[in-house]
Amino acid sequence: MALNIQSRLFARTASSSSHNGPLRVYNRSPEKTAPLVAAGSIALNSPAALAQQCSIVHVMMANDAAVLETITALLATPRPATLPQLVVLNHATVSPTCARTAHAMCTAKGAIFVPCPVMGRPERAKEAKLGAIVSGLDKAVLARVEPSIRCFSENVTDVGADIGAANAFKLVLNYHLPVGMEMITEAMCLMDKNGIDRKHLLAFYPFILSIALPGYASVIASSSFHQGMSVANGIKDVDLILGLGRDSGVKLKYAEVARERLVKALERGRGDLDWAVMATVIREENGVETGLKGKL
């Protein structure tokens, strides 16, 4: 249900991989179903028709309200007794509260709700290489739905027993994207102002994104701050970056914030630790254990 660009692509992939007969599809704008029908799918004219003919329904709506409205329509439809228990998978990015509400609605009607947000751009959907995230499922339910998820995802990650955890994790992942895009744009502005071709930055991103940042992520996750560049040297580097920004007329918001956290780490007696120890300042600001107990 709901055929945006991404869901149309993974519906096309699912259609070609279906082992249970033709894929049934529905969209409010029927013209979006035409390519899928041409590929062998069957277009239906309502959510009710899906509920009457399908035992597993994949939903990709725009927001929380649309997801709950759609699930209400699915659950209100009488189903043939010969059909297996209805399973509704939601792939949209919604709040954990929405997922819990949908779960309660489905449970009350004898159906199963599966939070299954997906990660990946449209080209990944076309190649069946999305990353799927699930939570709150028992093994039998996961075994039932995983084959259909694998039609468009190369992996399925179960993040725990809480039905809202999958959507919380998806939002955590999505948080990296706008922040990352803004930081990349600031960096490219520095490149432009200093007459350096952007292609050189792109060439270094595989190292930054695949090696440097995952390395620091491991340090932060394990609170292993005893090796690496010191806080003082980190402040020195950030000051140089900010100086380049001032000289170039480029405002570097994230560098300014990072410097504030590094200075606080220095003031709190953590100057000899790896500069990733700024993470402890952020943890303290958010009421999270620093991870330093017994390590200093």
mmCIF file of C-alpha atoms in Angstrom:
data_model
loop_
_atom_site.group_PDB
_atom_site.id
_atom_site.type_symbol
_atom_site.label_atom_id
_atom_site.label_comp_id
_atom_site.label_asym_id
_atom_site.label_seq_id
_atom_site.Cartn_x
_atom_site.Cartn_y
_atom_site.Cartn_z
ATOM 1 C CA MET A 1 0.000 0.000 0.000
ATOM 2 C CA ALA A 2 1.050 3.572 -0.837
ATOM 3 C CA LEU A 3 3.441 3.594 -3.757
ATOM 4 C CA ASN A 4 5.988 6.360 -3.368
ATOM 5 C CA ILE A 5 9.251 6.166 -5.324
ATOM 6 C CA GLN A 6 10.966 3.866 -2.860
ATOM 7 C CA SER A 7 7.991 1.561 -2.265
ATOM 8 C CA ARG A 8 7.287 1.277 -6.002
ATOM 9 C CA LEU A 9 10.834 0.061 -6.512
ATOM 10 C CA PHE A 10 10.766 -2.494 -3.741
ATOM 11 C CA ALA A 11 7.258 -3.597 -4.763
ATOM 12 C CA ARG A 12 8.642 -4.241 -8.241
ATOM 13 C CA THR A 13 11.444 -6.309 -6.723
ATOM 14 C CA ALA A 14 8.998 -8.161 -4.470
ATOM 15 C CA SER A 15 6.727 -8.851 -7.436
ATOM 16 C CA SER A 16 9.533 -10.520 -9.353
ATOM 17 C CA SER A 17 10.467 -12.544 -6.256
ATOM 18 C CA SER A 18 6.981 -13.555 -5.124
ATOM 19 C CA HIS A 19 6.565 -17.220 -4.275
ATOM 20 C CA ASN A 20 2.887 -16.971 -3.303
ATOM 21 C CA GLY A 21 1.232 -15.880 -6.504
ATOM 22 C CA PRO A 22 0.954 -12.367 -7.941
ATOM 23 C CA LEU A 23 1.646 -9.390 -5.697
ATOM 24 C CA ARG A 24 -1.457 -7.317 -4.877
ATOM 25 C CA VAL A 25 -0.945 -3.543 -4.863
ATOM 26 C CA TYR A 26 -3.044 -0.523 -3.937
ATOM 27 C CA ASN A 27 -2.466 3.203 -4.212
ATOM 28 C CA ARG A 28 -4.840 6.159 -4.012
ATOM 29 C CA SER A 29 -3.502 7.316 -7.383
ATOM 30 C CA PRO A 30 -4.107 4.237 -9.575
ATOM 31 C CA GLU A 31 -1.678 5.336 -12.298
ATOM 32 C CA LYS A 32 1.242 4.572 -9.966
ATOM 33 C CA THR A 33 0.303 0.890 -10.019
ATOM 34 C CA ALA A 34 0.531 0.599 -13.830
ATOM 35 C CA PRO A 35 4.242 -0.380 -14.044
ATOM 36 C CA LEU A 36 3.704 -3.024 -11.380
ATOM 37 C CA VAL A 37 0.655 -4.411 -13.152
ATOM 38 C CA ALA A 38 2.717 -4.581 -16.330
ATOM 39 C CA ALA A 39 5.263 -6.626 -14.357
ATOM 40 C CA GLY A 40 2.599 -9.099 -13.220
ATOM 41 C CA SER A 41 1.065 -7.584 -10.087
ATOM 42 C CA ILE A 42 -2.669 -7.221 -9.526
ATOM 43 C CA ALA A 43 -3.994 -3.731 -8.730
ATOM 44 C CA LEU A 44 -6.783 -3.551 -6.148
ATOM 45 C CA ASN A 45 -9.134 -0.622 -5.617
ATOM 46 C CA SER A 46 -9.193 -0.312 -1.823
ATOM 47 C CA PRO A 47 -7.472 -1.282 1.429
ATOM 48 C CA ALA A 48 -10.482 -3.502 2.089
ATOM 49 C CA ALA A 49 -9.689 -5.533 -1.011
ATOM 50 C CA LEU A 50 -6.159 -6.072 0.258
ATOM 51 C CA ALA A 51 -7.450 -7.276 3.616
ATOM 52 C CA GLN A 52 -9.838 -9.685 1.896
ATOM 53 C CA GLN A 53 -7.203 -11.235 -0.366
ATOM 54 C CA CYS A 54 -3.871 -11.018 1.463
ATOM 55 C CA SER A 55 -2.420 -12.443 4.650
ATOM 56 C CA ILE A 56 0.668 -10.170 4.651
ATOM 57 C CA VAL A 57 0.225 -6.463 3.876
ATOM 58 C CA HIS A 58 3.153 -4.046 3.466
ATOM 59 C CA VAL A 59 2.317 -0.401 4.209
ATOM 60 C CA MET A 60 4.364 2.689 3.271
ATOM 61 C CA MET A 61 2.355 5.783 4.210
ATOM 62 C CA ALA A 62 3.489 9.386 4.632
ATOM 63 C CA ASN A 63 3.054 9.932 8.371
ATOM 64 C CA ASP A 64 1.702 8.622 11.684
ATOM 65 C CA ALA A 65 -1.900 9.646 11.022
ATOM 66 C CA ALA A 66 -1.972 8.041 7.572
ATOM 67 C CA VAL A 67 -0.511 4.793 8.918
ATOM 68 C CA LEU A 68 -3.109 4.542 11.684
ATOM 69 C CA GLU A 69 -5.930 5.471 9.294
ATOM 70 C CA THR A 70 -4.835 2.758 6.876
ATOM 71 C CA ILE A 71 -4.523 0.113 9.577
ATOM 72 C CA THR A 72 -7.987 1.053 10.855
ATOM 73 C CA ALA A 73 -9.378 0.433 7.364
ATOM 74 C CA LEU A 74 -7.582 -2.911 7.062
ATOM 75 C CA LEU A 75 -8.794 -4.112 10.448
ATOM 76 C CA ALA A 76 -12.403 -3.059 9.796
ATOM 77 C CA THR A 77 -12.681 -5.387 6.805
ATOM 78 C CA PRO A 78 -14.209 -8.869 7.281
ATOM 79 C CA ARG A 79 -11.737 -11.532 6.142
ATOM 80 C CA PRO A 80 -12.400 -15.002 4.755
ATOM 81 C CA ALA A 81 -11.922 -17.671 7.413
ATOM 82 C CA THR A 82 -9.640 -19.545 5.033
ATOM 83 C CA LEU A 83 -6.979 -16.806 5.122
ATOM 84 C CA PRO A 84 -4.124 -17.015 7.654
ATOM 85 C CA GLN A 85 -3.873 -14.436 10.430
ATOM 86 C CA LEU A 86 -3.377 -10.946 8.986
ATOM 87 C CA VAL A 87 0.105 -9.454 9.342
ATOM 88 C CA VAL A 88 0.599 -5.732 8.707
ATOM 89 C CA LEU A 89 4.157 -4.530 8.119
ATOM 90 C CA ASN A 90 4.767 -0.796 8.296
ATOM 91 C CA HIS A 91 7.853 0.431 6.450
ATOM 92 C CA ALA A 92 7.272 4.164 6.910
ATOM 93 C CA THR A 93 9.300 6.372 9.223
ATOM 94 C CA VAL A 94 6.908 7.021 12.105
ATOM 95 C CA SER A 95 7.160 7.639 15.833
ATOM 96 C CA PRO A 96 7.595 4.806 18.352
ATOM 97 C CA THR A 97 4.251 5.894 19.822
ATOM 98 C CA CYS A 98 2.580 5.288 16.462
ATOM 99 C CA ALA A 99 4.103 1.805 16.311
ATOM 100 C CA ARG A 100 2.836 0.960 19.792
ATOM 101 C CA THR A 101 -0.637 2.270 18.941
ATOM 102 C CA ALA A 102 -0.735 0.252 15.722
ATOM 103 C CA HIS A 103 0.391 -2.841 17.622
ATOM 104 C CA ALA A 104 -2.416 -2.404 20.160
ATOM 105 C CA MET A 105 -4.969 -1.892 17.381
ATOM 106 C CA CYS A 106 -3.869 -5.027 15.536
ATOM 107 C CA THR A 107 -3.701 -7.157 18.675
ATOM 108 C CA ALA A 108 -7.247 -6.137 19.627
ATOM 109 C CA LYS A 109 -8.492 -7.390 16.243
ATOM 110 C CA GLY A 110 -6.489 -10.615 16.213
ATOM 111 C CA ALA A 111 -3.942 -9.341 13.703
ATOM 112 C CA ILE A 112 -0.171 -8.938 13.984
ATOM 113 C CA PHE A 113 1.655 -5.636 13.574
ATOM 114 C CA VAL A 114 5.285 -5.654 12.451
ATOM 115 C CA PRO A 115 7.265 -2.410 12.680
ATOM 116 C CA CYS A 116 9.702 -2.695 9.782
ATOM 117 C CA PRO A 117 11.192 0.658 8.764
ATOM 118 C CA VAL A 118 13.765 0.444 6.002
ATOM 119 C CA MET A 119 17.003 2.290 5.371
ATOM 120 C CA GLY A 120 18.332 3.119 1.929
ATOM 121 C CA ARG A 121 17.893 5.360 -1.073
ATOM 122 C CA PRO A 122 15.681 4.406 -4.070
ATOM 123 C CA GLU A 123 18.570 2.893 -6.020
ATOM 124 C CA ARG A 124 19.163 0.493 -3.109
ATOM 125 C CA ALA A 125 15.486 -0.492 -3.183
ATOM 126 C CA LYS A 126 15.752 -1.224 -6.892
ATOM 127 C CA GLU A 127 18.651 -3.589 -6.188
ATOM 128 C CA ALA A 128 16.892 -5.262 -3.207
ATOM 129 C CA LYS A 129 19.630 -3.910 -0.926
ATOM 130 C CA LEU A 130 17.664 -1.931 1.652
ATOM 131 C CA GLY A 131 18.329 -2.450 5.339
ATOM 132 C CA ALA A 132 15.223 -3.529 7.268
ATOM 133 C CA ILE A 133 14.769 -2.982 11.011
ATOM 134 C CA VAL A 134 12.270 -4.933 13.134
ATOM 135 C CA SER A 135 11.426 -5.212 16.823
ATOM 136 C CA GLY A 136 8.908 -6.751 19.191
ATOM 137 C CA LEU A 137 8.543 -10.000 17.236
ATOM 138 C CA ASP A 138 8.615 -13.605 18.341
ATOM 139 C CA LYS A 139 10.604 -16.054 16.259
ATOM 140 C CA ALA A 140 7.554 -17.559 14.551
ATOM 141 C CA VAL A 141 6.327 -14.192 13.282
ATOM 142 C CA LEU A 142 9.793 -13.203 12.083
ATOM 143 C CA ALA A 143 10.125 -16.517 10.255
ATOM 144 C CA ARG A 144 6.787 -15.888 8.548
ATOM 145 C CA VAL A 145 7.512 -12.357 7.333
ATOM 146 C CA GLU A 146 11.255 -12.490 6.681
ATOM 147 C CA PRO A 147 11.001 -14.050 3.198
ATOM 148 C CA SER A 148 8.849 -11.158 1.965
ATOM 149 C CA ILE A 149 11.152 -8.606 3.624
ATOM 150 C CA ARG A 150 14.141 -10.226 1.932
ATOM 151 C CA CYS A 151 12.546 -9.474 -1.440
ATOM 152 C CA PHE A 152 13.755 -5.879 -1.085
ATOM 153 C CA SER A 153 16.250 -5.930 1.817
ATOM 154 C CA GLU A 154 19.663 -7.521 2.013
ATOM 155 C CA ASN A 155 19.534 -7.705 5.809
ATOM 156 C CA VAL A 156 16.983 -7.725 8.623
ATOM 157 C CA THR A 157 18.125 -6.322 11.981
ATOM 158 C CA ASP A 158 16.110 -7.141 15.118
ATOM 159 C CA VAL A 159 16.729 -4.391 17.701
ATOM 160 C CA GLY A 160 14.839 -5.813 20.661
ATOM 161 C CA ALA A 161 11.592 -6.743 22.365
ATOM 162 C CA ASP A 162 10.023 -3.264 22.514
ATOM 163 C CA ILE A 163 7.573 -2.817 19.638
ATOM 164 C CA GLY A 164 8.631 0.841 19.361
ATOM 165 C CA ALA A 165 12.366 0.143 19.228
ATOM 166 C CA ALA A 166 12.574 -0.338 15.450
ATOM 167 C CA ASN A 167 11.131 3.095 14.756
ATOM 168 C CA ALA A 168 13.219 4.699 17.504
ATOM 169 C CA PHE A 169 16.336 3.192 15.908
ATOM 170 C CA LYS A 170 15.275 4.374 12.441
ATOM 171 C CA LEU A 171 14.974 7.929 13.781
ATOM 172 C CA VAL A 172 18.429 7.610 15.371
ATOM 173 C CA LEU A 173 19.819 6.565 11.982
ATOM 174 C CA ASN A 174 17.941 9.331 10.170
ATOM 175 C CA TYR A 175 19.353 11.898 12.620
ATOM 176 C CA HIS A 176 22.750 11.398 10.992
ATOM 177 C CA LEU A 177 21.457 12.458 7.577
ATOM 178 C CA PRO A 178 20.392 16.121 7.959
ATOM 179 C CA VAL A 179 23.279 16.772 10.353
ATOM 180 C CA GLY A 180 25.689 15.070 7.956
ATOM 181 C CA MET A 181 24.343 16.953 4.932
ATOM 182 C CA GLU A 182 24.753 20.274 6.725
ATOM 183 C CA MET A 183 28.303 19.459 7.823
ATOM 184 C CA ILE A 184 29.225 18.262 4.314
ATOM 185 C CA THR A 185 27.842 21.475 2.835
ATOM 186 C CA GLU A 186 29.829 23.608 5.291
ATOM 187 C CA ALA A 187 32.963 21.643 4.365
ATOM 188 C CA MET A 188 32.289 22.118 0.652
ATOM 189 C CA CYS A 189 31.812 25.847 1.211
ATOM 190 C CA LEU A 190 35.305 25.858 2.721
ATOM 191 C CA MET A 191 36.559 24.016 -0.361
ATOM 192 C CA ASP A 192 34.897 26.532 -2.681
ATOM 193 C CA LYS A 193 36.201 29.550 -0.796
ATOM 194 C CA ASN A 194 39.744 28.148 -0.872
ATOM 195 C CA GLY A 195 39.713 27.259 -4.558
ATOM 196 C CA ILE A 196 39.873 23.485 -4.056
ATOM 197 C CA ASP A 197 37.803 21.252 -6.335
ATOM 198 C CA ARG A 198 35.041 19.400 -4.464
ATOM 199 C CA LYS A 199 36.061 16.150 -6.151
ATOM 200 C CA HIS A 200 39.051 15.935 -3.818
ATOM 201 C CA LEU A 201 36.763 15.959 -0.778
ATOM 202 C CA LEU A 202 34.586 13.275 -2.351
ATOM 203 C CA ALA A 203 37.682 11.162 -2.908
ATOM 204 C CA PHE A 204 38.496 11.261 0.811
ATOM 205 C CA TYR A 205 34.968 10.496 2.051
ATOM 206 C CA PRO A 206 35.404 6.709 1.788
ATOM 207 C CA PHE A 207 38.233 7.014 4.337
ATOM 208 C CA ILE A 208 36.310 9.413 6.589
ATOM 209 C CA LEU A 209 33.020 7.501 6.482
ATOM 210 C CA SER A 210 34.325 3.924 6.350
ATOM 211 C CA ILE A 211 37.401 4.112 8.572
ATOM 212 C CA ALA A 212 37.782 7.297 10.627
ATOM 213 C CA LEU A 213 34.210 7.781 11.861
ATOM 214 C CA PRO A 214 33.548 4.071 12.582
ATOM 215 C CA GLY A 215 36.805 4.059 14.542
ATOM 216 C CA TYR A 216 35.675 6.966 16.690
ATOM 217 C CA ALA A 217 32.213 5.410 17.021
ATOM 218 C CA SER A 218 33.822 2.303 18.543
ATOM 219 C CA VAL A 219 35.864 4.437 20.939
ATOM 220 C CA ILE A 220 32.755 6.322 22.054
ATOM 221 C CA ALA A 221 30.546 3.215 22.317
ATOM 222 C CA SER A 222 33.109 1.416 24.500
ATOM 223 C CA SER A 223 34.196 4.565 26.392
ATOM 224 C CA SER A 224 37.809 3.643 25.580
ATOM 225 C CA PHE A 225 39.302 7.125 25.734
ATOM 226 C CA HIS A 226 42.879 6.294 26.795
ATOM 227 C CA GLN A 227 44.617 6.316 23.415
ATOM 228 C CA GLY A 228 44.659 8.825 20.601
ATOM 229 C CA MET A 229 44.892 12.576 20.154
ATOM 230 C CA SER A 230 44.584 14.531 23.406
ATOM 231 C CA VAL A 231 41.829 17.019 24.149
ATOM 232 C CA ALA A 232 44.363 19.872 24.019
ATOM 233 C CA ASN A 233 45.477 18.874 20.543
ATOM 234 C CA GLY A 234 41.857 18.459 19.526
ATOM 235 C CA ILE A 235 41.123 22.031 20.612
ATOM 236 C CA LYS A 236 44.170 23.179 18.655
ATOM 237 C CA ASP A 237 42.866 21.494 15.491
ATOM 238 C CA VAL A 238 39.349 22.851 15.931
ATOM 239 C CA ASP A 239 40.769 26.349 16.466
ATOM 240 C CA LEU A 240 42.654 26.017 13.183
ATOM 241 C CA ILE A 241 39.467 24.855 11.440
ATOM 242 C CA LEU A 242 37.508 27.778 12.879
ATOM 243 C CA GLY A 243 40.300 30.144 11.857
ATOM 244 C CA LEU A 244 40.104 28.870 8.291
ATOM 245 C CA GLY A 245 36.358 29.387 8.413
ATOM 246 C CA ARG A 246 36.711 32.979 9.605
ATOM 247 C CA ASP A 247 39.361 33.752 6.984
ATOM 248 C CA SER A 248 37.158 32.188 4.307
ATOM 249 C CA GLY A 249 33.910 33.787 5.458
ATOM 250 C CA VAL A 250 32.311 30.405 6.232
ATOM 251 C CA LYS A 251 30.378 29.792 9.442
ATOM 252 C CA LEU A 252 31.148 26.349 10.895
ATOM 253 C CA LYS A 253 28.395 25.670 13.410
ATOM 254 C CA TYR A 254 29.391 22.134 14.344
ATOM 255 C CA ALA A 255 33.032 23.070 14.877
ATOM 256 C CA GLU A 256 31.916 25.788 17.306
ATOM 257 C CA VAL A 257 29.789 23.310 19.264
ATOM 258 C CA ALA A 258 32.589 20.714 19.286
ATOM 259 C CA ARG A 259 35.039 23.282 20.673
ATOM 260 C CA GLU A 260 32.666 24.114 23.547
ATOM 261 C CA ARG A 261 32.438 20.421 24.474
ATOM 262 C CA LEU A 262 36.211 19.936 24.234
ATOM 263 C CA VAL A 263 36.845 22.920 26.504
ATOM 264 C CA LYS A 264 34.383 21.520 29.055
ATOM 265 C CA ALA A 265 36.136 18.142 28.933
ATOM 266 C CA LEU A 266 39.448 19.914 29.592
ATOM 267 C CA GLU A 267 37.940 21.860 32.506
ATOM 268 C CA ARG A 268 36.607 18.610 33.992
ATOM 269 C CA GLY A 269 40.063 17.041 34.166
ATOM 270 C CA ARG A 270 39.883 14.878 31.063
ATOM 271 C CA GLY A 271 42.551 16.675 29.047
ATOM 272 C CA ASP A 272 44.918 13.700 28.803
ATOM 273 C CA LEU A 273 42.267 11.462 27.254
ATOM 274 C CA ASP A 274 41.429 10.976 23.580
ATOM 275 C CA TRP A 275 39.536 13.974 22.236
ATOM 276 C CA ALA A 276 36.548 11.700 21.631
ATOM 277 C CA VAL A 277 36.045 12.120 25.390
ATOM 278 C CA MET A 278 33.916 15.141 24.436
ATOM 279 C CA ALA A 279 31.238 12.417 24.287
ATOM 280 C CA THR A 280 31.219 12.342 28.094
ATOM 281 C CA VAL A 281 30.249 16.010 28.203
ATOM 282 C CA ILE A 282 27.328 15.330 25.859
ATOM 283 C CA ARG A 283 26.297 12.360 28.019
ATOM 284 C CA GLU A 284 26.352 14.499 31.152
ATOM 285 C CA GLU A 285 24.221 17.149 29.446
ATOM 286 C CA ASN A 286 21.644 14.464 28.629
ATOM 287 C CA GLY A 287 21.601 12.582 31.925
ATOM 288 C CA VAL A 288 23.495 9.554 30.599
ATOM 289 C CA GLU A 289 26.288 7.790 32.516
ATOM 290 C CA THR A 290 29.667 9.046 31.268
ATOM 291 C CA GLY A 291 31.232 5.595 31.052
ATOM 292 C CA LEU A 292 34.327 6.848 32.881
ATOM 293 C CA LYS A 293 33.630 5.188 36.240
ATOM 294 C CA GLY A 294 36.620 3.078 37.220
ATOM 295 C CA LYS A 295 38.537 4.105 34.086
ATOM 296 C CA LEU A 296 40.264 7.272 35.277
#
